[in-house]
mmCIF file of C-alpha atoms and ligand atoms in Angstrom:
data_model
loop_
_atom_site.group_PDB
_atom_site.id
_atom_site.type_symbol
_atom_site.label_atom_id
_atom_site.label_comp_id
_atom_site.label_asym_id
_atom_site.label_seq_id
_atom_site.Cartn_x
_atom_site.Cartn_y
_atom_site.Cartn_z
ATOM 1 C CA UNK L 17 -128.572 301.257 63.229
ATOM 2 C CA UNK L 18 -129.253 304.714 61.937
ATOM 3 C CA UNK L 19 -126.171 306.525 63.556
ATOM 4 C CA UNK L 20 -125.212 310.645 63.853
ATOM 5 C CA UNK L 21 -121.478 310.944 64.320
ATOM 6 C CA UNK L 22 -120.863 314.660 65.391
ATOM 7 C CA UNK L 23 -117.572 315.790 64.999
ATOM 8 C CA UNK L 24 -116.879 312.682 62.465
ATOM 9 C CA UNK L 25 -113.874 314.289 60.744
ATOM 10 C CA UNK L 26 -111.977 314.422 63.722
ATOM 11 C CA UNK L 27 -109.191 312.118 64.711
ATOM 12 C CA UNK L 28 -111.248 309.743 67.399
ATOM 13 C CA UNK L 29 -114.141 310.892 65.093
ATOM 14 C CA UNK L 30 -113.036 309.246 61.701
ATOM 15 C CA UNK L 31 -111.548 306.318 63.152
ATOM 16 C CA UNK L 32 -115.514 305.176 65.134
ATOM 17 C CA UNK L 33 -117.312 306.282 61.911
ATOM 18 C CA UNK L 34 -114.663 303.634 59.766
ATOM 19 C CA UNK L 35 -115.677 301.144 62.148
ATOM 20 C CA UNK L 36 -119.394 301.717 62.262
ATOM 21 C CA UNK L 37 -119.560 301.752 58.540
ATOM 22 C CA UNK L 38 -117.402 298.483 58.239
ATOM 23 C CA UNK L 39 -120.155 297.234 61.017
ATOM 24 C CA UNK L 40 -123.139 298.429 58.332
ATOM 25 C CA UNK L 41 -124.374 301.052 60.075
ATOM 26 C CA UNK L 42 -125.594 304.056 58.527
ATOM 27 C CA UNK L 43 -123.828 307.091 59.312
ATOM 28 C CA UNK L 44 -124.538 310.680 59.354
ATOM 29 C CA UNK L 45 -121.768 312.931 59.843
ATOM 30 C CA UNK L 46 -122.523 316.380 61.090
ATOM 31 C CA UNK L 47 -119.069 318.737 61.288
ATOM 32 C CA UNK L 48 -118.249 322.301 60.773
ATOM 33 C CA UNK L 49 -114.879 320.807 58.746
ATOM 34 C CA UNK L 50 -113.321 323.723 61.026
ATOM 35 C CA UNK L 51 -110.180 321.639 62.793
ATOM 36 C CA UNK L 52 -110.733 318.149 61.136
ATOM 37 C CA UNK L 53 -110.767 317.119 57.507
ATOM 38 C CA UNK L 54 -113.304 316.399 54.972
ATOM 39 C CA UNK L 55 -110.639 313.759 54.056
ATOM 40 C CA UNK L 56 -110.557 312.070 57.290
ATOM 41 C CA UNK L 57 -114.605 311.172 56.558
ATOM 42 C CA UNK L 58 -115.384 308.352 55.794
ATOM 43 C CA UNK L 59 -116.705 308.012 51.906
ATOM 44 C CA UNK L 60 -119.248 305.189 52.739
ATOM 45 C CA UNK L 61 -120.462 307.962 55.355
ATOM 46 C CA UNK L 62 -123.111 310.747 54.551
ATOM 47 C CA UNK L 63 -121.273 314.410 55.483
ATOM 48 C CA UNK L 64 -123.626 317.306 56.693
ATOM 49 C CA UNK L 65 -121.337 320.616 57.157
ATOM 50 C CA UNK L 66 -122.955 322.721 60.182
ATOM 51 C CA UNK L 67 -121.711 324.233 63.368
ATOM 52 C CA UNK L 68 -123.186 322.808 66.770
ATOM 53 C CA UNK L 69 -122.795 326.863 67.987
ATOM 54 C CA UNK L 70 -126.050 327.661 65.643
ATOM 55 C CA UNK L 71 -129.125 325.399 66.876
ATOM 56 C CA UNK L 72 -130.718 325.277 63.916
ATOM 57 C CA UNK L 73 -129.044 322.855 61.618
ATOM 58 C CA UNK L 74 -128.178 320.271 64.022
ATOM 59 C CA UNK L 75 -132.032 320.056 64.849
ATOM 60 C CA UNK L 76 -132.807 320.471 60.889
ATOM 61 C CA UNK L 77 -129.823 317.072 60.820
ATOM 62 C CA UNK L 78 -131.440 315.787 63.520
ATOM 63 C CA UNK L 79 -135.138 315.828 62.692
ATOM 64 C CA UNK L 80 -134.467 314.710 58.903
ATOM 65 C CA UNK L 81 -131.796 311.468 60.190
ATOM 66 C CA UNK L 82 -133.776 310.749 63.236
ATOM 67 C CA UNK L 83 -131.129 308.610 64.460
ATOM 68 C CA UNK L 84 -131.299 305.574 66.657
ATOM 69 C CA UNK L 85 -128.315 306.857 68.580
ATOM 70 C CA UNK L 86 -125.844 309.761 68.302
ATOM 71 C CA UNK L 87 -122.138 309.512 69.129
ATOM 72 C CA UNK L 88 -120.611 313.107 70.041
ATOM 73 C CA UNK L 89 -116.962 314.004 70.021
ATOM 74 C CA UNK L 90 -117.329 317.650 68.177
ATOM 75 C CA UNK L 91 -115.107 319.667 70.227
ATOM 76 C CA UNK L 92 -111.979 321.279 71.177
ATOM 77 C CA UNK L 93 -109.321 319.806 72.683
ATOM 78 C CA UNK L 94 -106.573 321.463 73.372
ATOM 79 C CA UNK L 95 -106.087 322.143 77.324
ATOM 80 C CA UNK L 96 -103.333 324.898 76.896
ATOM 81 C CA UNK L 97 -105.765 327.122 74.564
ATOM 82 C CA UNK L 98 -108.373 326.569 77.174
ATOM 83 C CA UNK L 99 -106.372 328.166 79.889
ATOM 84 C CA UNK L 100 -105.607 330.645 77.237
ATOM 85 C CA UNK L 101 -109.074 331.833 76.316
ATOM 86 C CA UNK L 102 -111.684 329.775 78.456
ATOM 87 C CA UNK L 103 -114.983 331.291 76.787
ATOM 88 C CA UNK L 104 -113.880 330.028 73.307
ATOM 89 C CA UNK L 105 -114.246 326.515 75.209
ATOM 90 C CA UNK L 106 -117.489 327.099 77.111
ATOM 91 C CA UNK L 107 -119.016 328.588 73.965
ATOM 92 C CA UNK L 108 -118.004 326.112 71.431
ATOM 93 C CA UNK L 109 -117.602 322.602 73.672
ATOM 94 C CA UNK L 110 -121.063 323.637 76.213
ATOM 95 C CA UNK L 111 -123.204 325.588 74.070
ATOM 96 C CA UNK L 112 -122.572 323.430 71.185
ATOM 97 C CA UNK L 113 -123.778 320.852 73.433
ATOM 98 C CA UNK L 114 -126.325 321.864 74.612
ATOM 99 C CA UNK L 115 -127.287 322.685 71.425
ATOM 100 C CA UNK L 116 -126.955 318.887 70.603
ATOM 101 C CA UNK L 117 -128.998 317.755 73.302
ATOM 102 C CA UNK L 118 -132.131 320.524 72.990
ATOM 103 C CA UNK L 119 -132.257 319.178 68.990
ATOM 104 C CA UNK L 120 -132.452 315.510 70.374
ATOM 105 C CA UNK L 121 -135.126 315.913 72.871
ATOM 106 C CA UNK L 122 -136.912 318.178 70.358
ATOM 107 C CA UNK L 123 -136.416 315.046 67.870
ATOM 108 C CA UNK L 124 -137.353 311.899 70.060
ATOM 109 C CA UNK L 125 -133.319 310.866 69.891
ATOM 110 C CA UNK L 126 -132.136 309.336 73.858
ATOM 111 C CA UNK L 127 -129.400 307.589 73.281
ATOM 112 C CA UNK L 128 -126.055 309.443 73.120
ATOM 113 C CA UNK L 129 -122.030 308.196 73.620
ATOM 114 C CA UNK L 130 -120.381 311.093 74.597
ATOM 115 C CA UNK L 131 -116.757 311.912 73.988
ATOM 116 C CA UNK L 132 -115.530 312.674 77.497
ATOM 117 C CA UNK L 133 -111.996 312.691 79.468
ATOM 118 C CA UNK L 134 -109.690 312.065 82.198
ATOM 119 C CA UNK L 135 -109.084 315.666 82.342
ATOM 120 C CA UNK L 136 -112.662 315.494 83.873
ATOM 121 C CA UNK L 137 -110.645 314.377 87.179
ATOM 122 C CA UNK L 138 -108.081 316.730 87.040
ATOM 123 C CA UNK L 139 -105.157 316.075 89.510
ATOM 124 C CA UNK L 140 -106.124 312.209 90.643
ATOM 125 C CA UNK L 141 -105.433 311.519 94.169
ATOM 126 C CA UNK L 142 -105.289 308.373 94.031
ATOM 127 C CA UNK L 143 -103.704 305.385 91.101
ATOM 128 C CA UNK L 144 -105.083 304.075 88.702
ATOM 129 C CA UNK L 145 -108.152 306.070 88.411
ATOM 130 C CA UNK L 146 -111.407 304.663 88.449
ATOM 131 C CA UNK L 147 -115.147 306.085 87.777
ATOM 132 C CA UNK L 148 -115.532 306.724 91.643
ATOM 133 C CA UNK L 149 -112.908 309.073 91.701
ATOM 134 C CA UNK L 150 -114.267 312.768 92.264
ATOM 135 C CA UNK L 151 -114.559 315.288 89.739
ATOM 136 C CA UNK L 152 -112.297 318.891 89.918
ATOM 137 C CA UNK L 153 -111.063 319.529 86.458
ATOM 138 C CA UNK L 154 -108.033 321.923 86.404
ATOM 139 C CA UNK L 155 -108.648 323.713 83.092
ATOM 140 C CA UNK L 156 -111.451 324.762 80.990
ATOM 141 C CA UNK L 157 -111.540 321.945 78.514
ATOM 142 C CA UNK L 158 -111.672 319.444 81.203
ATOM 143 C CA UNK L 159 -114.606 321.476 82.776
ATOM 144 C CA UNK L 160 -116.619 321.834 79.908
ATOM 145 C CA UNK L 161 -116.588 317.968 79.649
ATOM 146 C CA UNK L 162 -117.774 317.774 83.225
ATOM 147 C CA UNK L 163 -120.240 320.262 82.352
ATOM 148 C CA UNK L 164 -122.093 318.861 78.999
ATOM 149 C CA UNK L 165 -121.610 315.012 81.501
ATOM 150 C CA UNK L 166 -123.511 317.166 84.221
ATOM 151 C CA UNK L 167 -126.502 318.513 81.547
ATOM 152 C CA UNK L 168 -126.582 315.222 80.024
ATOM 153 C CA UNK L 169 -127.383 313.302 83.500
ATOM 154 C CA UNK L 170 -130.115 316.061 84.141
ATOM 155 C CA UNK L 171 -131.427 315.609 80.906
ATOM 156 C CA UNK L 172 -131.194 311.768 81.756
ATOM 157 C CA UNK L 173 -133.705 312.269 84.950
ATOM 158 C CA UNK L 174 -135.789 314.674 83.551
ATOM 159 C CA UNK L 175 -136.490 313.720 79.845
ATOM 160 C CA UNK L 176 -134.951 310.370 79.868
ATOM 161 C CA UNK L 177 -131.926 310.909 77.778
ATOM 162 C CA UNK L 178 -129.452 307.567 78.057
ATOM 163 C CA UNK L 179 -126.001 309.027 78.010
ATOM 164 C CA UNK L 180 -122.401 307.241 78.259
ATOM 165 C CA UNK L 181 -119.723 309.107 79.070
ATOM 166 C CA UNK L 182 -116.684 307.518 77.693
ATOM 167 C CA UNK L 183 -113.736 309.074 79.570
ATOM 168 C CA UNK L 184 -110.683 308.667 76.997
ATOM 169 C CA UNK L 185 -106.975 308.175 78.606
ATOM 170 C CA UNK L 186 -104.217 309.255 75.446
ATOM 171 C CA UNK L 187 -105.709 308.213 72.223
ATOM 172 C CA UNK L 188 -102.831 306.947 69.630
ATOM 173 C CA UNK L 189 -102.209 304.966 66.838
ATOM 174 C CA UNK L 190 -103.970 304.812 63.634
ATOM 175 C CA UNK L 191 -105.948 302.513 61.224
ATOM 176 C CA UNK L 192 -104.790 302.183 57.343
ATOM 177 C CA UNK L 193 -106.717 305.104 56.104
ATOM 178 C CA UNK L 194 -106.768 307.381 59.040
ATOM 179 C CA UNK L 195 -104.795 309.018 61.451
ATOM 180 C CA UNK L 196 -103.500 311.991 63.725
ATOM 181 C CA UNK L 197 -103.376 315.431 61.958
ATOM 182 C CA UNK L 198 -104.380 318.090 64.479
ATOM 183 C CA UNK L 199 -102.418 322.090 63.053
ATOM 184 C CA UNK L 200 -100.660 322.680 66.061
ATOM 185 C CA UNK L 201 -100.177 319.561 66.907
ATOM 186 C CA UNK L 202 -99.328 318.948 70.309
ATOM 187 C CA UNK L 203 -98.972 315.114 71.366
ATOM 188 C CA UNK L 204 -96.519 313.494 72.175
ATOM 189 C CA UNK L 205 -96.456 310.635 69.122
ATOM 190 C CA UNK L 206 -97.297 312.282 66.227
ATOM 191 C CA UNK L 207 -94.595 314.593 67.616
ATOM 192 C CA UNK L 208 -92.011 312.314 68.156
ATOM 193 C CA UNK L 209 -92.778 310.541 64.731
ATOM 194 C CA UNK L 210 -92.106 313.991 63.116
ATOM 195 C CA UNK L 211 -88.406 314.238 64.201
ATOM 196 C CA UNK L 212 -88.230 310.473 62.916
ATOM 197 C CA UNK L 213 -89.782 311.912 59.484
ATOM 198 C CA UNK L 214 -86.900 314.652 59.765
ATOM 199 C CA UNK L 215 -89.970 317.238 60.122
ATOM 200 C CA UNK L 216 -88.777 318.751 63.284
ATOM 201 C CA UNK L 217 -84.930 318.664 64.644
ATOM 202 C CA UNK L 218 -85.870 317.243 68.085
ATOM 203 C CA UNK L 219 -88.579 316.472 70.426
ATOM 204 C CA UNK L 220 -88.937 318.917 73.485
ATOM 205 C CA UNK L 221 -89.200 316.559 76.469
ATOM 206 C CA UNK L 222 -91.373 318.980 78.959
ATOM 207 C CA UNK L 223 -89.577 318.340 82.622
ATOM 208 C CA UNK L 224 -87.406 315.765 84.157
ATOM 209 C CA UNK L 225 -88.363 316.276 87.453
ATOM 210 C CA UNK L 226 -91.311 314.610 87.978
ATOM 211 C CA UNK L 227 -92.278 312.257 90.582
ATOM 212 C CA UNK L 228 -92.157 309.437 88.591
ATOM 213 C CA UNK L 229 -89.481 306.453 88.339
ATOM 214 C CA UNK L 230 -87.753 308.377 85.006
ATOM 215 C CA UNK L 231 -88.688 311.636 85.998
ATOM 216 C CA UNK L 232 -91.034 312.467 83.192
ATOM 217 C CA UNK L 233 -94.486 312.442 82.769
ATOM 218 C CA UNK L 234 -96.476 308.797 83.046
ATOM 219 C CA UNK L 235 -99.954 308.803 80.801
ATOM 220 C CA UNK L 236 -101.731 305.328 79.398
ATOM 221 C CA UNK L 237 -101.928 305.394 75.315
ATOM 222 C CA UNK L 238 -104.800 303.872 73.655
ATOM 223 C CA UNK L 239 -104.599 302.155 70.597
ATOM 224 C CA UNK L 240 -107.250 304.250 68.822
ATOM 225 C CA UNK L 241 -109.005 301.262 67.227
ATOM 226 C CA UNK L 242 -109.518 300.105 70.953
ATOM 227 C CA UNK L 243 -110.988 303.531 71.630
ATOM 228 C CA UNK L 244 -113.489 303.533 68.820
ATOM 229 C CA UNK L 245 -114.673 299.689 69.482
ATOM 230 C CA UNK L 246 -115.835 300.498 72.984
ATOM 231 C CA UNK L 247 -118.365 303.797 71.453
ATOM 232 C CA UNK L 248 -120.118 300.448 69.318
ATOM 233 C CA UNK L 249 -119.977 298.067 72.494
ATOM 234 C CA UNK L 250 -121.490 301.149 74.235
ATOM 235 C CA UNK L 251 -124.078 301.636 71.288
ATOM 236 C CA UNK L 252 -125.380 297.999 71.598
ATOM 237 C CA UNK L 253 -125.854 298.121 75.557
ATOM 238 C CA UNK L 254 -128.262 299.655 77.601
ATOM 239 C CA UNK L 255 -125.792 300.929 80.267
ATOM 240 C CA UNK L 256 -125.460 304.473 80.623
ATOM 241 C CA UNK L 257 -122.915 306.474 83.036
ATOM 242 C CA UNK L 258 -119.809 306.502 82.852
ATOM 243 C CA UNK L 259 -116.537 304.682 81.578
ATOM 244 C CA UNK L 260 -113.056 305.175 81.778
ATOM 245 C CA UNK L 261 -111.014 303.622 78.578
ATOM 246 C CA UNK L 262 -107.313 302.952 78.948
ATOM 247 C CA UNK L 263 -105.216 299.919 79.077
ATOM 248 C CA UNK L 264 -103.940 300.297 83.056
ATOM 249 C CA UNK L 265 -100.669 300.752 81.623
ATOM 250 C CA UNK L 266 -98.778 303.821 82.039
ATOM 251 C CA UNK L 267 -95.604 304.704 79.910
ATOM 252 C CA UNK L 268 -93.158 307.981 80.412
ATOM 253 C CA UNK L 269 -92.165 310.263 77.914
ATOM 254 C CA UNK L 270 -88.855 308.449 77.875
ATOM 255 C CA UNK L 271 -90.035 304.961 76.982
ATOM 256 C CA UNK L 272 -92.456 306.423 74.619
ATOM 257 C CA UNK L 273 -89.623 308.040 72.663
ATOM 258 C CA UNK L 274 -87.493 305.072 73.473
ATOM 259 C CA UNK L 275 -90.231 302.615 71.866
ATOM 260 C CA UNK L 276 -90.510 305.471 68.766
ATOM 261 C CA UNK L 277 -86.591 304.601 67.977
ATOM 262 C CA UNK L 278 -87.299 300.933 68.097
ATOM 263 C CA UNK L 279 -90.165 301.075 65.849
ATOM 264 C CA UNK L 280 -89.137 303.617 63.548
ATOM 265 C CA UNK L 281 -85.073 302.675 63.431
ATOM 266 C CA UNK L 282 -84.389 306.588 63.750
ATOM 267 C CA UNK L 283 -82.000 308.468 66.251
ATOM 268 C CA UNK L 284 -85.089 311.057 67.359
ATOM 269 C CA UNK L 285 -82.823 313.166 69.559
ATOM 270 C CA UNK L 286 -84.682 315.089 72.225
ATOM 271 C CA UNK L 287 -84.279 318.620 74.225
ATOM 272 C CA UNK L 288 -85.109 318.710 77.857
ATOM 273 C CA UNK L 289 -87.396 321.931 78.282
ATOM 274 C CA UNK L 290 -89.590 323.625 80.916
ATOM 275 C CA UNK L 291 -92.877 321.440 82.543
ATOM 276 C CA UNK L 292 -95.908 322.130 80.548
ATOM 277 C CA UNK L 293 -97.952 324.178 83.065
ATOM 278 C CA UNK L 294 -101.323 321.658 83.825
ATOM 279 C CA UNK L 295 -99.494 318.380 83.070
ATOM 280 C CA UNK L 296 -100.118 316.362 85.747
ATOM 281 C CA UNK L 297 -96.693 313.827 86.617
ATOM 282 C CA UNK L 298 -99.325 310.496 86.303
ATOM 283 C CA UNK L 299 -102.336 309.580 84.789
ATOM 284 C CA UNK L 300 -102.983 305.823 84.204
ATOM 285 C CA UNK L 301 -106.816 304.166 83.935
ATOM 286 C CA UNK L 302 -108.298 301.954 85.866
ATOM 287 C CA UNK L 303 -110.357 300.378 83.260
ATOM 288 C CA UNK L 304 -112.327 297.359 85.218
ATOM 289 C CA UNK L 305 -115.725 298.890 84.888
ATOM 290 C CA UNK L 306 -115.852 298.975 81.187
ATOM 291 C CA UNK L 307 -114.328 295.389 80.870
ATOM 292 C CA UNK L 308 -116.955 293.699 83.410
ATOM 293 C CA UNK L 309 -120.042 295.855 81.415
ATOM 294 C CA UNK L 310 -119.068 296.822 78.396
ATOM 295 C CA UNK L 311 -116.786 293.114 77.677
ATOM 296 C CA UNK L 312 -114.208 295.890 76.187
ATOM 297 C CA UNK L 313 -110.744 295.021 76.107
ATOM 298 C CA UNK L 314 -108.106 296.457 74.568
ATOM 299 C CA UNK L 315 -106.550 294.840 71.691
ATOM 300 C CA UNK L 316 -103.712 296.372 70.719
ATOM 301 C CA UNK L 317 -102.135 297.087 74.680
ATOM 302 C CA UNK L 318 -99.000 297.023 73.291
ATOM 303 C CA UNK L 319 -96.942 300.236 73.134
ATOM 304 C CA UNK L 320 -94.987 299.171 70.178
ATOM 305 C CA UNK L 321 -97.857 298.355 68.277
ATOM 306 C CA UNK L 322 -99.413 301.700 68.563
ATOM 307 C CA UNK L 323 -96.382 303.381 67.436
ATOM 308 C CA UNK L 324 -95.953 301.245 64.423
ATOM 309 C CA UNK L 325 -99.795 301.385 63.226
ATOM 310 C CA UNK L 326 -99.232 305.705 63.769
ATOM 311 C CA UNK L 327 -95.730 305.473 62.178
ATOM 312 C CA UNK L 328 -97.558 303.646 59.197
ATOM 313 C CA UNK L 329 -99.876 306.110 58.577
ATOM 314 C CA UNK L 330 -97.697 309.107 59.156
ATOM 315 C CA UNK L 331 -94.913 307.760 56.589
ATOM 316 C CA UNK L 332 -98.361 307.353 54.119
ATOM 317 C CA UNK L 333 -99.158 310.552 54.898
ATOM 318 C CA UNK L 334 -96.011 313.021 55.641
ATOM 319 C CA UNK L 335 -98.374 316.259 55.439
ATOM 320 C CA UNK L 336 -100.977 314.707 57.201
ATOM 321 C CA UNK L 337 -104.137 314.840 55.264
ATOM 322 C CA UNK L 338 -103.463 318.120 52.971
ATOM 323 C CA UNK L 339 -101.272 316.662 49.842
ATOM 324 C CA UNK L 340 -97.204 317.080 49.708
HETATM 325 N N1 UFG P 411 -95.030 315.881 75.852
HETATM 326 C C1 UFG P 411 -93.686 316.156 75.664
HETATM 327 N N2 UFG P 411 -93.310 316.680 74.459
HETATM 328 C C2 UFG P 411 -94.207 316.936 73.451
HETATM 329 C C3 UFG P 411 -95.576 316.650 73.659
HETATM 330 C C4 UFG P 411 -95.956 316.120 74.884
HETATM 331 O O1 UFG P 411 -92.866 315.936 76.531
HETATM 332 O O2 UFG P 411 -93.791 317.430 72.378
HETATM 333 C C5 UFG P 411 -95.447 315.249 77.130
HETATM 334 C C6 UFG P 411 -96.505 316.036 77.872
HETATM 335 O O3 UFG P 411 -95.900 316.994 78.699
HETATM 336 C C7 UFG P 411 -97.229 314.924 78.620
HETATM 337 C C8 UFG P 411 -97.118 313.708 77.706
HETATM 338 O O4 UFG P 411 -96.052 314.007 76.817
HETATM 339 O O5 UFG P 411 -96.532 314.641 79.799
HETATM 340 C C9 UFG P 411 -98.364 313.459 76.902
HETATM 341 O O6 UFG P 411 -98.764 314.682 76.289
HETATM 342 P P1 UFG P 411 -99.921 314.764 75.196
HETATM 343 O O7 UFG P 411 -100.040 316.198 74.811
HETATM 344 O O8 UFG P 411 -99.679 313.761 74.127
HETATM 345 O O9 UFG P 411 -101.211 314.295 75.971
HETATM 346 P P2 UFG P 411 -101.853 314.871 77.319
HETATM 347 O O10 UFG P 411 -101.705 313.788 78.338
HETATM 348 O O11 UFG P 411 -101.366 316.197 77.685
HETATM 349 O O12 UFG P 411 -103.341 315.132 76.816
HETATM 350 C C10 UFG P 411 -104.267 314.113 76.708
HETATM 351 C C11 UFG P 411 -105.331 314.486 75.681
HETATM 352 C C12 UFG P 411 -106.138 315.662 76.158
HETATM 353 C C13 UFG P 411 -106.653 315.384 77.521
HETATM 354 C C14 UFG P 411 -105.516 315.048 78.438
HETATM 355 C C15 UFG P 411 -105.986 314.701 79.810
HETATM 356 O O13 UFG P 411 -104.707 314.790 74.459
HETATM 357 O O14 UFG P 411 -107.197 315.885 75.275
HETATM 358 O O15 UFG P 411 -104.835 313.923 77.938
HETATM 359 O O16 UFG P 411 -105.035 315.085 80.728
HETATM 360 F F1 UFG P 411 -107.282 316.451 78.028
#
């Protein structure tokens, strides 16, 4: 299949394009290079530089590729700059969007994955979280997923637009050639793996006072290979709608860092520090619906294997993409 990959030079972004290409697709990848990295695109891959926020060269991308599908994860992710400066999210995650969708319709293109989120649920009342569960996003980023999910399913009953909505839990891990390297970083592994690299003198643990067995936050990693496969099983189905992608497992911030000194053989001390304001104490999938339809399941569930694959890549790559 002819593929566009928006936002290909991105960490979930790089990792599906790798895996398309190694499938034979042919991929177009259209990025503004702004927080990802040309290096993080795939060579076999053809790269088109533009910014979703201008209309015009995503529908110049469009019209010239004319895709059979288009998998979009161009965005920003970061929930604390959201609350920070909300428009910035609106403006680049919606409009960009939107933009995305008006150059499909223009172009013929109907079928799109779409790089969505938990955070679409905000606080979950109930665990683990399925599909069903309503939608009240508690920051900006979250929202402007729920937004661009809301356009798309309008755009799906108007003009006949087939969109999945692939709602990730905590992407992790890495393949042999590409990883996490987001400038701040702010996840938990790739931070943890730092202090093991002797990059940072400790890892901030934010609160201890939780609700949760340990006391710290609960959240179910995703081997990042696992995420990527279920954006091709997605590609070669007809379903549309929504998906949630985890593993049903949920680990604390303790374990994780407790698994990091396992795999990685170093101390990693950590400093207890203030709750991170938004985090919510428990967020685990309920994944069910994308096993019976989609036939995904995970294949690296294991914890300790998604450390080790990200504590490969991060001892290959110590500064990340940009060289020593
Ligand atoms: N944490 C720490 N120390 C750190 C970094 C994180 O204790 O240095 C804690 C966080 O407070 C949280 C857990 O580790 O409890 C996981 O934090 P991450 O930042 O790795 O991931 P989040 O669960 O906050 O964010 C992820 C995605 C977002 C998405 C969100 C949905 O990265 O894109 O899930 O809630 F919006």
């Amino acid at each position: 299949m002819k593929i566009l990959v928006t936002g290909g030079s991105g960490y979930i972004g790089s990792v599906t394009t790798e895996l398309l290409c190694d499938d034979g697709h042919q991929v177009t990848v259209f990025d503004n290079l702004e927080r990802g990295h040309r290096e993080a695109v795939d060579p076999r891959a053809r790269l088109v530089v533009g910014d979703l926020r201008d209309p015009r060269p995503i529908r110049e991308a469009m019209h010239q590729v004319r895709p059979d599908a288009v998998v979009h994860f161009a965005a920003y992710a970061l929930v604390g700059e959201s609350m920070r400066d909300p428009l910035l999210y609106f403006h680049n995650n919606l409009t960009g969007g939107l933009h995305l969708l008006d150059a499909m319709r223009r172009s013929g293109v109907r079928k799109i994955i779409f790089s969505s989120t938990c955070a679409t649920y905000g606080q979950p009342e109930s665990m683990p979280m399925t599909e069903a569960l309503p939608q009240r996003p508690t920051n900006p980023y979250g929202e402007s997923k729920l937004m661009l999910e809301t356009a798309m399913r309008w755009e799906q009953e108007r003009h006949g637009l087939e969109p999945v909505f692939l709602r990730y839990f905590n992407a992790a891990g890495a393949t042999e050639q590409f990883g996490e390297d987001h400038d701040p970083e702010t996840h938990l592994i790739p931070n943890v793996l730092k202090v093991a690299l002797g990059q940072a003198d400790a890892v901030p643990v934010f609160g201890d006072d939780y609700d949760t067995p340990d006391g710290t936050c609960i959240r179910d990693y995703i081997h990042i290979v696992d995420l990527a496969r279920a954006h091709i099983l997605a590609l070669e189905k007809q379903e549309t709608g929504p998906f949630n992608l985890g593993t049903g497992t949920g680990f604390s911030v303790q374990e994780v860092v407790a698994t990091c000194r396992r795999v990685t053989g170093h101390e990693i001390p950590v400093v207890l520090s203030p709750r991170r304001p938004g985090d919510p104490a428990c967020l685990v999938a309920g994944a069910e619906k994308a096993r019976d339809i989609l036939g995904w399941r995970p294949r690296h569930p294991d914890l300790a294997t998604i450390v080790q694959h990200a504590w490969d890549w991060h001892r290959a790559h110590p500064h990340g993409y940009r060289m020593a």
